[in-house]
Amino acid sequence: MLRRRLNRLCGGDEKRVDSRTIYVGHRPCPDTEAFILSKFCDNRIVSSKYTVWNFLPKNLFEQFRRIANFYFLIIFLVQVIVDTPTSPVTSGLPLFFVITVTAIKQGYEDWLRHKADNEVNKYPVTVLEDGRSVKKESEKIKVGDVVEVVEDETFPCDLILLQSSREDDTCFVTTASLDGESNHKTHYTVPDTEMDLQALTAAIECEQPQPDLYKFVGRMHIYKPEQEPAVRSLGPENLLLKGATLKNTKKIYGVAVYTGMETKMALNYQGKSQKRSAVEKSINAFLLVYLCILISKAVVCNTLKYVWQSKDGQDEPWYNQKTQKEKDTNMYLKMFTDFLSFMVLFNFIIPVSMYVTVEMQKFLGSFFITWDKDFFDPEIQEGALVNTSDLNEELGQVEYVFTDKTGTLTQNNMEFIECCIDGFQYKHRDTPSELDGFTVTDGPVNKLQQKAGQEKEELFLRALCLCHTVQVKEAGSEEVLTDQVDGIDGVLPQPEEERGFIASSPDEIALVKGAMNYGFTFLGLESKNMKIKNRENDIEEYKLLHVLNFDPVRRRMSVIVQTKSGETLLFCKGADSSIFPRVKSEEVDRIRMHVERNATEGYRTLCVAYKQLSAEEYAVADTGLREARLALQDREEKLMAMYNQVETGMSLIGATAVEDRLQEEAAETMEALQGAGMKVWVLTGDKMETAKSTCYACRLFQRGTELLELTVRTLEDERLKREEKLLELLRDYHKRAVQDAPPVKAGVTRSWSTANQDYGFIVDGATLSLVMNPPREADASQYRSLFLQICQNCTAVLCCRMAPLQKAQIVKMVKNSKGSPITLSIGDGANDVSMILEAHVGIGIKGKEGRQAVRNSDYAIPKLKHLKKLLLAHGHLYYVRIAHLVQYFFYKNLCFILPQFLYQFFCGYSQQPLYDAAYLTMYNICFTSMPILAYSLLEQHISIEILLDNAALYREIANNAMLRWRPFLYWTVLGIFQGLLFFFGVRFLFSNPALQDNGQVFGNWSYGTIVFTVLVFTVTLKLALDTRHWTWINHFVIWGSLAFYVFFSFFWGGIIWPFLKQQRLYFVFANMLSSVSAWLVIIILILLSLLPEILLVVLRKPRGPHSRQKKPSQSNVGGNQSSLSSARPLLMRTFSDESNSVI
Amino acid sequence: MMASSYNAKDEDHHPGSVGSGGPGAVKSKKPDNTAFKQQRLPAWQPILTAGTVLPAFFMIGVIFIPIGIGLLVTSNNIKEFEIDYTGVDMSSPCFSCSQNYSWNSTSVCTCSVPFILDQPFESNVFMYYGLSNFYQNHRRYVKSRDDSQLNGDKSSLLNPSKECEPYRTSDKKPIAPCGAIANSLFNDTLELFYNHPNGSRIAIHLVKTGIAWWTDKHVKFRNPGGNNNNLSIVFHDTSKPVNWRRPVYELDPSDPDNNGFINEDFIVWMRTAALPTFRKLYRIIQKKKDNMTPTLPPGNYSLEVTYNYPVRSFDGRKRMILSTISWMGGKNPFLGIAYITVGSVCFFLGVVLLIIHHKYGNRNNNADIPN
């Protein structure tokens, strides 16, 4: 929505043009058709929603768009317009309260946003205008301005870097505030721009603003007098993003290309789509039931009213004449207004305050997650983070957990374990034994104690040293860099391990460090020259010609370097699957064994290959790459094609194995989750063997688990085509896992049924895409339903080789399957964002791969192990609390309004309220709201320790157990029972209204007050009975509420209130208390209403422990069986066709 | 006897997280280790089990049954006599009065209803009038009053609340007291005569004060004009309610403390009844000084009714009730029966639970341990 508005605001005159043209410094360029200064939006950041002027109408409008608020507004208006039994105040006051509090909260938040906006917008910046530096406010920057930024300043808008104070035409930037990656990133100036920016005449053509931080395509035309205009390509490496900070560079000049709300930061600012919890859906369903009750009550009363009135002398007896106006009113209009009046009278059954209390419970309750010190990680000095409080209770309802592997199950803390060069295995030992610690192990592979040739060894190590994008961390001052040649002596004495490297991927650091251990040290990159120090402590220099960047689809990266001697070499490293097809096959066999063995041990393996490029080959590659980089359209595709063309015919030199250690307590956490009845699916981009070993290490797969594999390898068959084989396998697995499984135990995970065969299911990305998008569209639904059923019957599912989008697809598939189970995704990296956003609950790990996952998550925790407490303790408690809160609210309002309904039968259906207006208003706001709020924040029906120890307790609340129709029916019946009791108990008492020992009689307001007193005490004590965890706060609020009720009643009845027309309750309460009979009836009614509850608790208790194990499994089975016969048509719709393009 | 435990959890349950952050390092970000924030507030955790509830059930039984019996006995000891004098039947003495009724007639219709008391009425006897099928709790009726006017507010006296419509003004003068409730004030006069066995007819002294709530009489209802005793001047610019025969300042001319708005019959009427069948206190017959003879000895009585109040039009009934009063108020066996029933049920449940507890108790104790 924001973007649409922006387009309207800013981009009005560029409409559907694909690119925008920017004139550097607003100088017209020769040779362009017409110099049009197109209008772009200014550099003002507006994150605030309101202004002083539109706040009231806009905020009110947005608040009344909520269906509940709107309903209450209608009720209020009806009360104002129609002659209704209760004054408009009774519903107006709570509504006003709710609206005001919300408006104040939103207004305050908006004020903070205004403040933050102003801070950014008024920030002074320096702009180059006509050769002079002019100080301006940041918001005045226009597209095309040349802006100066000095060190440690943030960029005021998106800039194209024109000039840097560094000699190598680079600058360093951290994007910590954008994506959380705190490493320094190198950005480059546009090549060959003039040093004198005043003389620079150039036009930049670039794409329209788009939110992807890592994509930018543009072209710069540089006009020089008497020369052909030069064209330079612009990529993300030339673009400095607003919000990033300049580091290690004195100052830079850049030209503004995107400003204000069109900057990438602003475009990324859009809110995530709202996730709604299952509890909210339950509330809405219950609300509907209560609305029906409300309407039927009104209809019943209205009908009876007119039946009753039709009798002679009832409608208008002599003592109770109608006013002239009433007599004149049309009969049907009268009926309608009567109906509305009844609606108003009974409208309290749907309480305004429930929404407030639920919101408050969620908001305040989420603090307990951030406050929990168990979530505090001393390493990163941070605790858990709650991005949305709407989903607290959903944490207690999770059925499927989708977890990323790298960085989530594993630490993403890479350690170089071993390498394999030319088929010989090398393992690094910490104790330097011989030759620079470079030793040959006596592993089974290498019985001959052979070493590869010296030449191969060194080539391999050089490849490790060169083929990466690692930067050397500078010691804060640029002297180190400029005096690097001298500095080496200074660096040498230091332990080499101290050298700091910065890279976007921890694998690369591990590899560079590994190479360092073997004697080859990477010293840094200086003006396109890579320096490495070899074993003889000589400095070798290589000219870096091209970097063929890593991307997850290609799964490899390459560099093209030129040696001193003029040789051009290409080094490539990547996943075995992406390297093996591109090297000579005879080399593969020697290495493959090592790679696979390492992979099964849980290491991450990378293969290293190289190729020598002849001058002609290089020339072709060079022009190809340059052209592709310059392309404005489809640059990605062109580059990809070029990369693939260059990275062929290489020779394999070796492979590396890097260990990624498991996260702390990963196995325990996984076991706890499975014990809690959740199904854990691992979705990873890693290769099958590595992922499988991780699964074994996490105890997701166990020795007895029978693995069903559905991968490219199992699909290879001589006889059959891939699709046929796939169908055959699917049928076979389905037979084994679904049909042959004993139905009773199908849903029970192995901790309870050891006798049952466990199945683990493994699928890879390529096969998955075949399942999702089979060549023949007709098979699709069949494939998918088979696939889903197999998945659902396996204890653990491993999906490897997944593209990010496929992860989201899997989550979506499960989410939309029959019974719509609650899904949870947990991940740490940018590649997990899609699945985090897709799942019901997204959890980010504050890991090493930047902060995208955290930013997009609903909850963020520092470590995987915290998930256990988050779900088993917090989730469980939140769910129980909010479920009880909701049920209790409906219950207490039912038994509040039922006596009022019954009273209509005794007052001639005249809409006479039973309770005084003050009681009607205060009941939900003051008398009964605090105890339930305290309960819903503090209740621990089972202590946290026990919840953590017995994961199975989580199953008790599975499938929204506390908000199903059965418990709802129970609460409703309880409410009806109590309402009847309250009313008729007092009714029988009032068969003789002489209740005082002086013979005086009580009137209708005394009647209502007695009922109300019983009501307030009963519902509060009912809550007290349900409370299992009495902290001092509970004591204070429960007894305090009752005391407040008594105090208020005395106060309200103790004064002749000025400005009130009616003094209905004057001394009614005090008189009631002076009557022994009233006391006795109050006591017995309270006791009698609570008796069934006490009895139920007692009777239920003995069976508790036994039912605990049986009940959930039964319900589980029920859910499962129903899901078996499910889902074919559902799945059809859930998959987009995008998966084809990804793989 | 309550199966509960005081659960103060130790604070250093997780030693791993203590001190590893270094002393004072980034203190602001580390969550406070307070009992509240860690959800470790000491808490009382009551568990309701058969063992804890059983004694409570027996206790309730033991306490409630005697109370119930006491209540029932008290209620049964209250003497109550009720007589319907509406005059629906041809045979009833007030039949003719009930037939020839019209608001405008100035003639007074009286009738005498004889009745016999079988038992003596001791102590103070309270005389009520009862109405049936009279909807004093109808919404249009309940709200048709102006409490500020009744509280003596001068401006409300002359400008009554809109709620009083259609009994707000008559003859362009404001009605005092306005509204439907006041307008329909019960205006039958009831007198009691004891027909002594020796033939003499003794009028029984009926006290007409002390029948309204003290706070109503002294605070809520005030005559306008403060201490001005001449109420006819105070109410000069107002009109009497249309159905009244006398203006408000002539309700009880004999007693200035019972006249105008603070007339107790009026105040009693203004406290609207909860149900369509109701009774209101009319007079009190105070017990005899000597304490030897009952207030109302058994024998023949006659009720002299000045029949003014029409109820036949809405199928209503009028009753006169004589009742003694106990500490729990008038006669009502409901409470006693309720207490006895609840007490017995609790006792019975206690026995059932005891049996269940004994039969299954041992097995459950073992199973309960993990919780």
CSV table of N, CA, C and O in Angstrom, one decimal, chain B residues 175-206:
chain,number,residue,atom,x,y,z
B,175,ILE,N,-46.8,19.2,37.4
B,175,ILE,CA,-47.4,18.3,38.4
B,175,ILE,C,-46.3,18.0,39.4
B,175,ILE,O,-45.2,17.8,39.2
B,176,ALA,N,-46.7,18.1,40.7
B,176,ALA,CA,-45.9,17.7,41.8
B,176,ALA,C,-46.6,16.7,42.7
B,176,ALA,O,-47.7,17.1,43.1
B,177,PRO,N,-46.2,15.6,42.9
B,177,PRO,CA,-45.0,14.9,42.3
B,177,PRO,C,-45.4,14.4,40.9
B,177,PRO,O,-46.5,13.9,40.7
B,178,CYS,N,-44.5,14.5,40.0
B,178,CYS,CA,-44.7,14.2,38.6
B,178,CYS,C,-44.5,12.7,38.4
B,178,CYS,O,-43.9,12.0,39.2
B,179,GLY,N,-45.0,12.2,37.2
B,179,GLY,CA,-44.6,10.9,36.8
B,179,GLY,C,-45.7,9.9,37.1
B,179,GLY,O,-46.7,10.1,37.9
B,180,ALA,N,-45.6,8.7,36.4
B,180,ALA,CA,-46.6,7.7,36.5
B,180,ALA,C,-46.7,7.0,37.9
B,180,ALA,O,-47.7,6.7,38.4
B,181,ILE,N,-45.5,6.9,38.5
B,181,ILE,CA,-45.5,6.2,39.8
B,181,ILE,C,-46.3,7.0,40.8
B,181,ILE,O,-47.2,6.4,41.4
B,182,ALA,N,-46.0,8.3,40.9
B,182,ALA,CA,-46.7,9.1,41.9
B,182,ALA,C,-48.1,9.2,41.5
B,182,ALA,O,-49.0,9.1,42.4
B,183,ASN,N,-48.4,9.3,40.3
B,183,ASN,CA,-49.8,9.4,39.8
B,183,ASN,C,-50.7,8.2,40.3
B,183,ASN,O,-51.8,8.4,40.6
B,184,SER,N,-50.1,7.0,40.3
B,184,SER,CA,-50.8,5.8,40.6
B,184,SER,C,-50.7,5.4,42.0
B,184,SER,O,-50.9,4.3,42.4
B,185,LEU,N,-50.4,6.4,42.9
B,185,LEU,CA,-50.3,6.1,44.3
B,185,LEU,C,-51.5,5.3,44.8
B,185,LEU,O,-52.7,5.7,44.5
B,186,PHE,N,-51.2,4.3,45.6
B,186,PHE,CA,-52.3,3.4,46.1
B,186,PHE,C,-53.1,4.2,47.1
B,186,PHE,O,-52.5,4.8,48.1
B,187,ASN,N,-54.4,4.3,46.9
B,187,ASN,CA,-55.1,5.3,47.7
B,187,ASN,C,-56.3,4.6,48.4
B,187,ASN,O,-57.3,5.3,48.8
B,188,ASP,N,-56.3,3.3,48.5
B,188,ASP,CA,-57.3,2.7,49.4
B,188,ASP,C,-57.0,3.0,50.8
B,188,ASP,O,-55.8,3.1,51.2
B,189,THR,N,-58.0,3.1,51.6
B,189,THR,CA,-57.8,3.3,53.1
B,189,THR,C,-58.2,2.0,53.7
B,189,THR,O,-59.3,1.5,53.5
B,190,LEU,N,-57.3,1.4,54.5
B,190,LEU,CA,-57.6,0.2,55.2
B,190,LEU,C,-57.7,0.4,56.7
B,190,LEU,O,-56.8,1.1,57.3
B,191,GLU,N,-58.8,0.0,57.3
B,191,GLU,CA,-58.8,0.1,58.7
B,191,GLU,C,-59.2,-1.3,59.3
B,191,GLU,O,-59.9,-2.1,58.7
B,192,LEU,N,-58.7,-1.6,60.5
B,192,LEU,CA,-59.0,-2.9,61.1
B,192,LEU,C,-59.8,-2.7,62.4
B,192,LEU,O,-59.6,-1.8,63.2
B,193,PHE,N,-60.8,-3.6,62.5
B,193,PHE,CA,-61.6,-3.5,63.8
B,193,PHE,C,-61.7,-4.9,64.3
B,193,PHE,O,-61.7,-5.9,63.6
B,194,TYR,N,-61.5,-5.0,65.6
B,194,TYR,CA,-61.6,-6.3,66.3
B,194,TYR,C,-63.0,-6.4,66.9
B,194,TYR,O,-63.4,-5.6,67.6
B,195,ASN,N,-63.7,-7.4,66.5
B,195,ASN,CA,-65.0,-7.7,67.0
B,195,ASN,C,-64.9,-8.5,68.3
B,195,ASN,O,-64.7,-9.7,68.2
B,196,HIS,N,-64.9,-7.8,69.4
B,196,HIS,CA,-64.7,-8.5,70.7
B,196,HIS,C,-65.8,-9.5,70.9
B,196,HIS,O,-67.0,-9.2,70.5
B,197,PRO,N,-65.5,-10.6,71.5
B,197,PRO,CA,-66.6,-11.6,71.8
B,197,PRO,C,-67.8,-11.0,72.5
B,197,PRO,O,-68.9,-11.4,72.4
B,198,ASN,N,-67.5,-9.9,73.3
B,198,ASN,CA,-68.6,-9.3,74.0
B,198,ASN,C,-69.4,-8.4,73.2
B,198,ASN,O,-70.3,-7.7,73.7
B,199,GLY,N,-69.1,-8.3,71.9
B,199,GLY,CA,-70.0,-7.6,71.0
B,199,GLY,C,-69.4,-6.2,70.6
B,199,GLY,O,-69.9,-5.6,69.7
B,200,SER,N,-68.5,-5.7,71.4
B,200,SER,CA,-68.0,-4.3,71.1
B,200,SER,C,-67.0,-4.4,69.9
B,200,SER,O,-66.4,-5.4,69.6
B,201,ARG,N,-67.0,-3.3,69.2
B,201,ARG,CA,-66.1,-3.3,68.0
B,201,ARG,C,-65.0,-2.3,68.3
B,201,ARG,O,-65.2,-1.1,68.5
B,202,ILE,N,-63.8,-2.9,68.4
B,202,ILE,CA,-62.6,-2.0,68.8
B,202,ILE,C,-61.8,-1.7,67.6
B,202,ILE,O,-61.3,-2.6,66.9
B,203,ALA,N,-61.6,-0.4,67.4
B,203,ALA,CA,-60.7,-0.1,66.3
B,203,ALA,C,-59.2,-0.3,66.7
B,203,ALA,O,-58.9,0.0,67.8
B,204,ILE,N,-58.5,-0.9,65.8
B,204,ILE,CA,-57.1,-1.3,66.2
B,204,ILE,C,-56.2,-0.1,65.7
B,204,ILE,O,-56.3,0.4,64.6
B,205,HIS,N,-55.4,0.3,66.6
B,205,HIS,CA,-54.5,1.5,66.3
B,205,HIS,C,-53.4,1.1,65.3
B,205,HIS,O,-52.6,0.2,65.5
B,206,LEU,N,-53.4,1.8,64.2
B,206,LEU,CA,-52.5,1.5,63.1
B,206,LEU,C,-51.5,2.7,63.1
B,206,LEU,O,-51.8,3.8,62.9
